[in-house]
Amino acid sequence: MHIIRVALDIPIDTLFDYLLPGASTQIIGTRVQVPFGKKLVVGVVIEIAANSSVPLSKLKAATHVFSDIPPLSIASLDLLRFCSNYYHRPLGEVVMSIFPSRLRNVKPFIQKPNTISWFRLTNAGRIANTSPAAIRGIIRCRLLTLLNKSDVIKDSEVKKLGLNAFKILEEFITLGWVEKIPNILISPVTISLEPTLTLEQELVFNTVSAEINRFNTWLLHGITGSGKTEIYLRLISLQLLQGKQTLVLIPEISLTPQLEGIFRKRFPTSILINLHSRLNASERTNGWLQAQEGKAEIILGTRLAVFTPLPKLGLIIVDEEQDSSFKQQDGLCYSARDMAIFRAKYTNVPIILGSATPSLESYYNAINGRYRMLRLSSRAVTNAALPTVRCIDIRTIKVKEGLSETLITSLEKCLSLKQQSLVFINRRGYAPVLMCKSCAWMATCQRCTSRLVVHLREKKLRCHYCGHEELIGHACPKCGDQDIAPFGYGTQRVETALTEFFPNARILRIDHDSTRKKNIWGGMLKDIQEQRVDILVGTQILAKGHDFPNLALVGILNSDASLYSTSFRAAEHLFAQLIQVAGRAGRSDIAGEVLIQTRFPDHPLYCALHQNNYDSLTKILLSEREMACFPPFTYQALLRAEATQISTALDFLKNAAATAIPFKYVEIFDPVPAQMTRFKGMERAHLLTQSTSRKKLQEFLALWYKKIQMLPARNVRWLIDVDPLEF
Ligand code: ADP
Ligand code: ZN
Ligand code: ZN
């Protein structure tokens, strides 16, 4: 009999003691099934204990010890423990959150054998007239095309061709045209010498590869199109050669298809798995297990992937490290980038943070020598140059349906040259406001502090925060006037206007609404790349990472709105976003141009953009932050509370503040309502604490967290958000 301490997904910050009958080796990190209340739940054994604060006679026994997958390693548990301590969340919740749902189930997971079969054309197949032109049937043709163009193909590729593809493959094998080959004959990874690295790339690659087997945080600051991906690929191949795993973290799923395609093409025989939230349960579980067993060599995923067990981890890459989607905004408010850095340090492997616009935090760390800076300052493709950026002063130029004459003329020119253009407006829907012209009433959400967005095609008003929908009424509910109308612009309205201006152009709108359906995005990307689209209209989904070689013009609408936001990070984020969008233009030998419609053409942010000077603006922003004592010069944490009444949330925060022990170097501010006070029917408030010392802040939080847990918190939901991004 042992006493085991088990982490359960229960919102109480403690481990739970159980008895474990029988002897056991390697029990730590293993999933167990235990009774909890009237239910059976799954947990992970964290410790073996000599005794328990619960009398032995009252301890219950674990009902099952899972042996379906290997236990979590000590390294994994250390990472999770660090995460739980740093973000002040119960260890059980952190530990259980990393498992795919199938592994949180009380039933054991039955693994399907995950072997890959490889096939290739035989000499006979090559000699026989297997040119697709001579073959009937679409799947037959596709299969032969695939076989002809690749040295080897895998069964998963065959499967993608269609239902019948395997039958046809069998047929080819019977004919002696195709053979199945054992894994060992697959040619090992080699370092591709194509494309030849630019001098800058070579310098970066050599610098990192000289220290490829030890921890360093490298900040790869490379302008858009400078070939950061190529650096990633080369470094990954170094690790593949050593039999090590690479974890690649990327912002949102929108980027996955393109990056995945590039990786698969470069490493056709390596095992790459994808881990993001749009996968179904069994896809996720299988990928996760391949990673845990050390079989998956490249793990491409969004923030949650940072916790995937990787026994042979050799390298971590965080692409677009400044992206806010790396920070979870609810529950366990972790930053995947920061966890990745901890993990790299713990494992003693290098981590690359890549970006054209590093976050101020990372940039500051790099100029202080905590991170090591690597620069790529020109575009990789010969003759490709950064686009020219120009402001269109819309105070003096005529604007029709949100589009200035200058922009319309430029779009026309692109169309006649058969080049693509992109109109960027970071607001989906038809119009952001529905307004009454006689009394100035605006449609608002009942459940959030927000305006309802007009979706004209569906004749609906929608809240983009909680999803609430209602039909557009015919009259103003306040004064009865019928003169209510959409006000302002969104992607749909711009799309409509463009269709009117350019009836013959092929226009594609890309935003959250048009890409909602699974797998539709991949097809859209293909349409763009294969020149079936003339004008793209889209939100930030389009801003990141994509390579559209024929894109010559980018028009930016409505960016002024963020210039005077109350959030101290707004300027940083806007700048990053505009650099990203602008960076879509001029990526091949077509010169690119960016036109920004603005009322403030002399704003320092637009000037920096015009000069493509990240450093100049960053210096200004950093000195502003320093004067205001904001990050990266201080470290912050928020105590967030929500309740149905704002007073309940504020009272809770006041009580919490009263229990805090004053701490040298730690400031505590008064509780205030959150910027978006009402959200999904709850009223939200927070209390800010900050310090110039991360260590002091952590010590303070650890003590305070214990006190807050003991406060009565009836009807209040609260959490601590360390290094918050949103207020
Ligand atoms: P980034 O991620 O820095 O924005 P990418 O990695 O997307 O840039 O590279 C931009 C383009 O440059 C891609 O089309 C890529 O294939 C190409 N490229 C990268 N490195 C080289 C090179 N050394 N020679 C030629 N083309 C390159
Ligand atoms: Zn009215
Ligand atoms: Zn709402």
PDB file of N, CA and C in Angstrom, residues 52-119:
ATOM      1  N   SER A  52      -0.497  11.014   5.356  1.00  0.00           N
ATOM      2  CA  SER A  52      -1.519  11.910   4.850  1.00  0.00           C
ATOM      3  C   SER A  52      -2.174  12.640   6.009  1.00  0.00           C
ATOM      4  N   SER A  53      -2.678  13.849   5.744  1.00  0.00           N
ATOM      5  CA  SER A  53      -3.394  14.569   6.799  1.00  0.00           C
ATOM      6  C   SER A  53      -4.793  13.975   7.000  1.00  0.00           C
ATOM      7  N   VAL A  54      -5.230  13.162   6.034  1.00  0.00           N
ATOM      8  CA  VAL A  54      -6.501  12.449   6.171  1.00  0.00           C
ATOM      9  C   VAL A  54      -6.214  11.120   6.876  1.00  0.00           C
ATOM     10  N   PRO A  55      -7.034  10.742   7.877  1.00  0.00           N
ATOM     11  CA  PRO A  55      -6.794   9.453   8.531  1.00  0.00           C
ATOM     12  C   PRO A  55      -6.830   8.311   7.515  1.00  0.00           C
ATOM     13  N   LEU A  56      -5.926   7.360   7.699  1.00  0.00           N
ATOM     14  CA  LEU A  56      -5.805   6.242   6.767  1.00  0.00           C
ATOM     15  C   LEU A  56      -7.131   5.561   6.473  1.00  0.00           C
ATOM     16  N   SER A  57      -7.943   5.416   7.546  1.00  0.00           N
ATOM     17  CA  SER A  57      -9.201   4.690   7.385  1.00  0.00           C
ATOM     18  C   SER A  57     -10.160   5.427   6.454  1.00  0.00           C
ATOM     19  N   LYS A  58      -9.941   6.750   6.318  1.00  0.00           N
ATOM     20  CA  LYS A  58     -10.862   7.514   5.465  1.00  0.00           C
ATOM     21  C   LYS A  58     -10.360   7.665   4.028  1.00  0.00           C
ATOM     22  N   LEU A  59      -9.102   7.267   3.789  1.00  0.00           N
ATOM     23  CA  LEU A  59      -8.570   7.413   2.431  1.00  0.00           C
ATOM     24  C   LEU A  59      -9.229   6.400   1.505  1.00  0.00           C
ATOM     25  N   LYS A  60      -9.583   6.869   0.327  1.00  0.00           N
ATOM     26  CA  LYS A  60     -10.125   5.943  -0.659  1.00  0.00           C
ATOM     27  C   LYS A  60      -8.990   5.435  -1.548  1.00  0.00           C
ATOM     28  N   ALA A  61      -9.251   4.333  -2.210  1.00  0.00           N
ATOM     29  CA  ALA A  61      -8.217   3.758  -3.063  1.00  0.00           C
ATOM     30  C   ALA A  61      -8.455   4.139  -4.522  1.00  0.00           C
ATOM     31  N   ALA A  62      -7.352   4.268  -5.239  1.00  0.00           N
ATOM     32  CA  ALA A  62      -7.458   4.496  -6.685  1.00  0.00           C
ATOM     33  C   ALA A  62      -8.107   3.267  -7.304  1.00  0.00           C
ATOM     34  N   THR A  63      -8.986   3.489  -8.294  1.00  0.00           N
ATOM     35  CA  THR A  63      -9.715   2.361  -8.866  1.00  0.00           C
ATOM     36  C   THR A  63      -9.056   1.792 -10.121  1.00  0.00           C
ATOM     37  N   HIS A  64      -8.135   2.546 -10.694  1.00  0.00           N
ATOM     38  CA  HIS A  64      -7.456   2.031 -11.881  1.00  0.00           C
ATOM     39  C   HIS A  64      -6.162   2.798 -12.116  1.00  0.00           C
ATOM     40  N   VAL A  65      -5.135   2.081 -12.549  1.00  0.00           N
ATOM     41  CA  VAL A  65      -3.890   2.743 -12.942  1.00  0.00           C
ATOM     42  C   VAL A  65      -3.738   2.546 -14.447  1.00  0.00           C
ATOM     43  N   PHE A  66      -3.699   3.632 -15.179  1.00  0.00           N
ATOM     44  CA  PHE A  66      -3.658   3.508 -16.638  1.00  0.00           C
ATOM     45  C   PHE A  66      -2.252   3.158 -17.118  1.00  0.00           C
ATOM     46  N   SER A  67      -2.210   2.217 -18.039  1.00  0.00           N
ATOM     47  CA  SER A  67      -0.901   1.916 -18.630  1.00  0.00           C
ATOM     48  C   SER A  67      -0.985   2.066 -20.142  1.00  0.00           C
ATOM     49  N   ASP A  68      -2.009   2.811 -20.582  1.00  0.00           N
ATOM     50  CA  ASP A  68      -2.216   2.947 -22.032  1.00  0.00           C
ATOM     51  C   ASP A  68      -1.195   3.850 -22.701  1.00  0.00           C
ATOM     52  N   ILE A  69      -0.649   4.802 -21.929  1.00  0.00           N
ATOM     53  CA  ILE A  69       0.381   5.680 -22.502  1.00  0.00           C
ATOM     54  C   ILE A  69       1.507   5.797 -21.475  1.00  0.00           C
ATOM     55  N   PRO A  70       2.688   6.213 -21.901  1.00  0.00           N
ATOM     56  CA  PRO A  70       3.780   6.378 -20.937  1.00  0.00           C
ATOM     57  C   PRO A  70       3.430   7.470 -19.916  1.00  0.00           C
ATOM     58  N   PRO A  71       3.988   7.388 -18.703  1.00  0.00           N
ATOM     59  CA  PRO A  71       3.729   8.445 -17.729  1.00  0.00           C
ATOM     60  C   PRO A  71       4.335   9.777 -18.165  1.00  0.00           C
ATOM     61  N   LEU A  72       3.825  10.865 -17.615  1.00  0.00           N
ATOM     62  CA  LEU A  72       4.443  12.169 -17.875  1.00  0.00           C
ATOM     63  C   LEU A  72       5.837  12.165 -17.266  1.00  0.00           C
ATOM     64  N   SER A  73       6.781  12.752 -17.965  1.00  0.00           N
ATOM     65  CA  SER A  73       8.160  12.743 -17.474  1.00  0.00           C
ATOM     66  C   SER A  73       8.328  13.767 -16.351  1.00  0.00           C
ATOM     67  N   ILE A  74       9.429  13.629 -15.620  1.00  0.00           N
ATOM     68  CA  ILE A  74       9.739  14.606 -14.573  1.00  0.00           C
ATOM     69  C   ILE A  74       9.860  15.997 -15.195  1.00  0.00           C
ATOM     70  N   ALA A  75      10.447  16.051 -16.397  1.00  0.00           N
ATOM     71  CA  ALA A  75      10.596  17.353 -17.067  1.00  0.00           C
ATOM     72  C   ALA A  75       9.232  17.986 -17.324  1.00  0.00           C
ATOM     73  N   SER A  76       8.286  17.181 -17.798  1.00  0.00           N
ATOM     74  CA  SER A  76       6.943  17.702 -18.043  1.00  0.00           C
ATOM     75  C   SER A  76       6.331  18.211 -16.747  1.00  0.00           C
ATOM     76  N   LEU A  77       6.451  17.401 -15.702  1.00  0.00           N
ATOM     77  CA  LEU A  77       5.851  17.796 -14.426  1.00  0.00           C
ATOM     78  C   LEU A  77       6.499  19.071 -13.879  1.00  0.00           C
ATOM     79  N   ASP A  78       7.798  19.203 -14.078  1.00  0.00           N
ATOM     80  CA  ASP A  78       8.467  20.425 -13.614  1.00  0.00           C
ATOM     81  C   ASP A  78       7.955  21.662 -14.360  1.00  0.00           C
ATOM     82  N   LEU A  79       7.749  21.500 -15.658  1.00  0.00           N
ATOM     83  CA  LEU A  79       7.221  22.616 -16.453  1.00  0.00           C
ATOM     84  C   LEU A  79       5.833  23.017 -15.934  1.00  0.00           C
ATOM     85  N   LEU A  80       4.997  22.014 -15.671  1.00  0.00           N
ATOM     86  CA  LEU A  80       3.634  22.289 -15.227  1.00  0.00           C
ATOM     87  C   LEU A  80       3.627  22.897 -13.830  1.00  0.00           C
ATOM     88  N   ARG A  81       4.534  22.435 -12.999  1.00  0.00           N
ATOM     89  CA  ARG A  81       4.633  22.988 -11.646  1.00  0.00           C
ATOM     90  C   ARG A  81       5.063  24.453 -11.712  1.00  0.00           C
ATOM     91  N   PHE A  82       6.035  24.718 -12.588  1.00  0.00           N
ATOM     92  CA  PHE A  82       6.478  26.102 -12.750  1.00  0.00           C
ATOM     93  C   PHE A  82       5.308  26.977 -13.215  1.00  0.00           C
ATOM     94  N   CYS A  83       4.568  26.453 -14.162  1.00  0.00           N
ATOM     95  CA  CYS A  83       3.437  27.195 -14.720  1.00  0.00           C
ATOM     96  C   CYS A  83       2.400  27.472 -13.634  1.00  0.00           C
ATOM     97  N   SER A  84       2.108  26.463 -12.848  1.00  0.00           N
ATOM     98  CA  SER A  84       1.131  26.611 -11.777  1.00  0.00           C
ATOM     99  C   SER A  84       1.596  27.649 -10.749  1.00  0.00           C
ATOM    100  N   ASN A  85       2.882  27.633 -10.409  1.00  0.00           N
ATOM    101  CA  ASN A  85       3.403  28.597  -9.437  1.00  0.00           C
ATOM    102  C   ASN A  85       3.447  30.009  -9.994  1.00  0.00           C
ATOM    103  N   TYR A  86       3.864  30.127 -11.232  1.00  0.00           N
ATOM    104  CA  TYR A  86       4.048  31.462 -11.791  1.00  0.00           C
ATOM    105  C   TYR A  86       2.704  32.154 -12.048  1.00  0.00           C
ATOM    106  N   TYR A  87       1.736  31.376 -12.510  1.00  0.00           N
ATOM    107  CA  TYR A  87       0.440  31.975 -12.844  1.00  0.00           C
ATOM    108  C   TYR A  87      -0.591  31.814 -11.725  1.00  0.00           C
ATOM    109  N   HIS A  88      -0.188  31.181 -10.630  1.00  0.00           N
ATOM    110  CA  HIS A  88      -1.055  31.049  -9.456  1.00  0.00           C
ATOM    111  C   HIS A  88      -2.391  30.412  -9.810  1.00  0.00           C
ATOM    112  N   ARG A  89      -2.264  29.208 -10.352  1.00  0.00           N
ATOM    113  CA  ARG A  89      -3.448  28.392 -10.670  1.00  0.00           C
ATOM    114  C   ARG A  89      -3.201  27.021 -10.071  1.00  0.00           C
ATOM    115  N   PRO A  90      -4.275  26.324  -9.636  1.00  0.00           N
ATOM    116  CA  PRO A  90      -4.096  24.989  -9.060  1.00  0.00           C
ATOM    117  C   PRO A  90      -3.331  24.047  -9.987  1.00  0.00           C
ATOM    118  N   LEU A  91      -2.387  23.303  -9.411  1.00  0.00           N
ATOM    119  CA  LEU A  91      -1.572  22.383 -10.198  1.00  0.00           C
ATOM    120  C   LEU A  91      -2.434  21.367 -10.956  1.00  0.00           C
ATOM    121  N   GLY A  92      -3.477  20.884 -10.288  1.00  0.00           N
ATOM    122  CA  GLY A  92      -4.329  19.877 -10.922  1.00  0.00           C
ATOM    123  C   GLY A  92      -4.946  20.385 -12.210  1.00  0.00           C
ATOM    124  N   GLU A  93      -5.411  21.622 -12.158  1.00  0.00           N
ATOM    125  CA  GLU A  93      -6.028  22.201 -13.343  1.00  0.00           C
ATOM    126  C   GLU A  93      -4.992  22.328 -14.473  1.00  0.00           C
ATOM    127  N   VAL A  94      -3.784  22.765 -14.105  1.00  0.00           N
ATOM    128  CA  VAL A  94      -2.732  22.928 -15.110  1.00  0.00           C
ATOM    129  C   VAL A  94      -2.368  21.571 -15.717  1.00  0.00           C
ATOM    130  N   VAL A  95      -2.140  20.585 -14.865  1.00  0.00           N
ATOM    131  CA  VAL A  95      -1.718  19.269 -15.340  1.00  0.00           C
ATOM    132  C   VAL A  95      -2.781  18.663 -16.261  1.00  0.00           C
ATOM    133  N   MET A  96      -4.044  18.721 -15.824  1.00  0.00           N
ATOM    134  CA  MET A  96      -5.066  18.048 -16.619  1.00  0.00           C
ATOM    135  C   MET A  96      -5.361  18.785 -17.922  1.00  0.00           C
ATOM    136  N   SER A  97      -5.060  20.092 -17.978  1.00  0.00           N
ATOM    137  CA  SER A  97      -5.392  20.849 -19.186  1.00  0.00           C
ATOM    138  C   SER A  97      -4.526  20.445 -20.380  1.00  0.00           C
ATOM    139  N   ILE A  98      -3.408  19.798 -20.133  1.00  0.00           N
ATOM    140  CA  ILE A  98      -2.518  19.511 -21.263  1.00  0.00           C
ATOM    141  C   ILE A  98      -2.937  18.276 -22.053  1.00  0.00           C
ATOM    142  N   PHE A  99      -3.798  17.450 -21.459  1.00  0.00           N
ATOM    143  CA  PHE A  99      -4.180  16.213 -22.154  1.00  0.00           C
ATOM    144  C   PHE A  99      -5.268  16.467 -23.189  1.00  0.00           C
ATOM    145  N   PRO A 100      -5.184  15.816 -24.338  1.00  0.00           N
ATOM    146  CA  PRO A 100      -6.322  15.824 -25.251  1.00  0.00           C
ATOM    147  C   PRO A 100      -7.514  15.145 -24.563  1.00  0.00           C
ATOM    148  N   SER A 101      -8.721  15.503 -24.957  1.00  0.00           N
ATOM    149  CA  SER A 101      -9.905  15.055 -24.209  1.00  0.00           C
ATOM    150  C   SER A 101      -9.973  13.531 -24.029  1.00  0.00           C
ATOM    151  N   ARG A 102      -9.524  12.793 -25.058  1.00  0.00           N
ATOM    152  CA  ARG A 102      -9.579  11.325 -24.962  1.00  0.00           C
ATOM    153  C   ARG A 102      -8.798  10.795 -23.764  1.00  0.00           C
ATOM    154  N   LEU A 103      -7.735  11.507 -23.395  1.00  0.00           N
ATOM    155  CA  LEU A 103      -6.886  11.029 -22.309  1.00  0.00           C
ATOM    156  C   LEU A 103      -7.351  11.553 -20.947  1.00  0.00           C
ATOM    157  N   ARG A 104      -8.377  12.383 -20.969  1.00  0.00           N
ATOM    158  CA  ARG A 104      -8.970  12.824 -19.705  1.00  0.00           C
ATOM    159  C   ARG A 104     -10.176  11.957 -19.365  1.00  0.00           C
ATOM    160  N   ASN A 105     -10.501  11.091 -20.286  1.00  0.00           N
ATOM    161  CA  ASN A 105     -11.644  10.217 -20.136  1.00  0.00           C
ATOM    162  C   ASN A 105     -11.346   9.095 -19.149  1.00  0.00           C
ATOM    163  N   VAL A 106     -12.359   8.645 -18.394  1.00  0.00           N
ATOM    164  CA  VAL A 106     -12.093   7.582 -17.423  1.00  0.00           C
ATOM    165  C   VAL A 106     -11.851   6.226 -18.071  1.00  0.00           C
ATOM    166  N   LYS A 107     -12.168   6.129 -19.352  1.00  0.00           N
ATOM    167  CA  LYS A 107     -11.880   4.863 -20.038  1.00  0.00           C
ATOM    168  C   LYS A 107     -10.463   4.905 -20.603  1.00  0.00           C
ATOM    169  N   PRO A 108      -9.770   3.763 -20.599  1.00  0.00           N
ATOM    170  CA  PRO A 108      -8.426   3.759 -21.178  1.00  0.00           C
ATOM    171  C   PRO A 108      -8.481   4.085 -22.667  1.00  0.00           C
ATOM    172  N   PHE A 109      -7.407   4.630 -23.154  1.00  0.00           N
ATOM    173  CA  PHE A 109      -7.349   4.992 -24.561  1.00  0.00           C
ATOM    174  C   PHE A 109      -6.751   3.841 -25.353  1.00  0.00           C
ATOM    175  N   ILE A 110      -7.448   3.427 -26.382  1.00  0.00           N
ATOM    176  CA  ILE A 110      -6.908   2.340 -27.194  1.00  0.00           C
ATOM    177  C   ILE A 110      -6.232   2.945 -28.408  1.00  0.00           C
ATOM    178  N   GLN A 111      -4.924   2.730 -28.444  1.00  0.00           N
ATOM    179  CA  GLN A 111      -4.151   3.341 -29.503  1.00  0.00           C
ATOM    180  C   GLN A 111      -4.250   2.542 -30.776  1.00  0.00           C
ATOM    181  N   LYS A 112      -4.502   3.250 -31.854  1.00  0.00           N
ATOM    182  CA  LYS A 112      -4.435   2.560 -33.140  1.00  0.00           C
ATOM    183  C   LYS A 112      -2.969   2.493 -33.531  1.00  0.00           C
ATOM    184  N   PRO A 113      -2.557   1.360 -34.111  1.00  0.00           N
ATOM    185  CA  PRO A 113      -1.157   1.296 -34.532  1.00  0.00           C
ATOM    186  C   PRO A 113      -0.895   2.420 -35.527  1.00  0.00           C
ATOM    187  N   ASN A 114       0.224   3.074 -35.303  1.00  0.00           N
ATOM    188  CA  ASN A 114       0.449   4.272 -36.078  1.00  0.00           C
ATOM    189  C   ASN A 114       1.653   4.133 -36.990  1.00  0.00           C
ATOM    190  N   THR A 115       1.630   3.096 -37.801  1.00  0.00           N
ATOM    191  CA  THR A 115       2.775   2.925 -38.681  1.00  0.00           C
ATOM    192  C   THR A 115       2.472   3.524 -40.043  1.00  0.00           C
ATOM    193  N   ILE A 116       3.501   3.987 -40.668  1.00  0.00           N
ATOM    194  CA  ILE A 116       3.328   4.596 -41.981  1.00  0.00           C
ATOM    195  C   ILE A 116       3.840   3.626 -43.030  1.00  0.00           C
ATOM    196  N   SER A 117       3.109   3.502 -44.123  1.00  0.00           N
ATOM    197  CA  SER A 117       3.628   2.697 -45.230  1.00  0.00           C
ATOM    198  C   SER A 117       4.078   3.622 -46.348  1.00  0.00           C
ATOM    199  N   TRP A 118       5.159   3.214 -46.969  1.00  0.00           N
ATOM    200  CA  TRP A 118       5.730   4.027 -48.051  1.00  0.00           C
ATOM    201  C   TRP A 118       5.661   3.266 -49.367  1.00  0.00           C
ATOM    202  N   PHE A 119       5.434   3.995 -50.441  1.00  0.00           N
ATOM    203  CA  PHE A 119       5.337   3.375 -51.761  1.00  0.00           C
ATOM    204  C   PHE A 119       6.146   4.188 -52.765  1.00  0.00           C
TER     205      PHE A 119
END
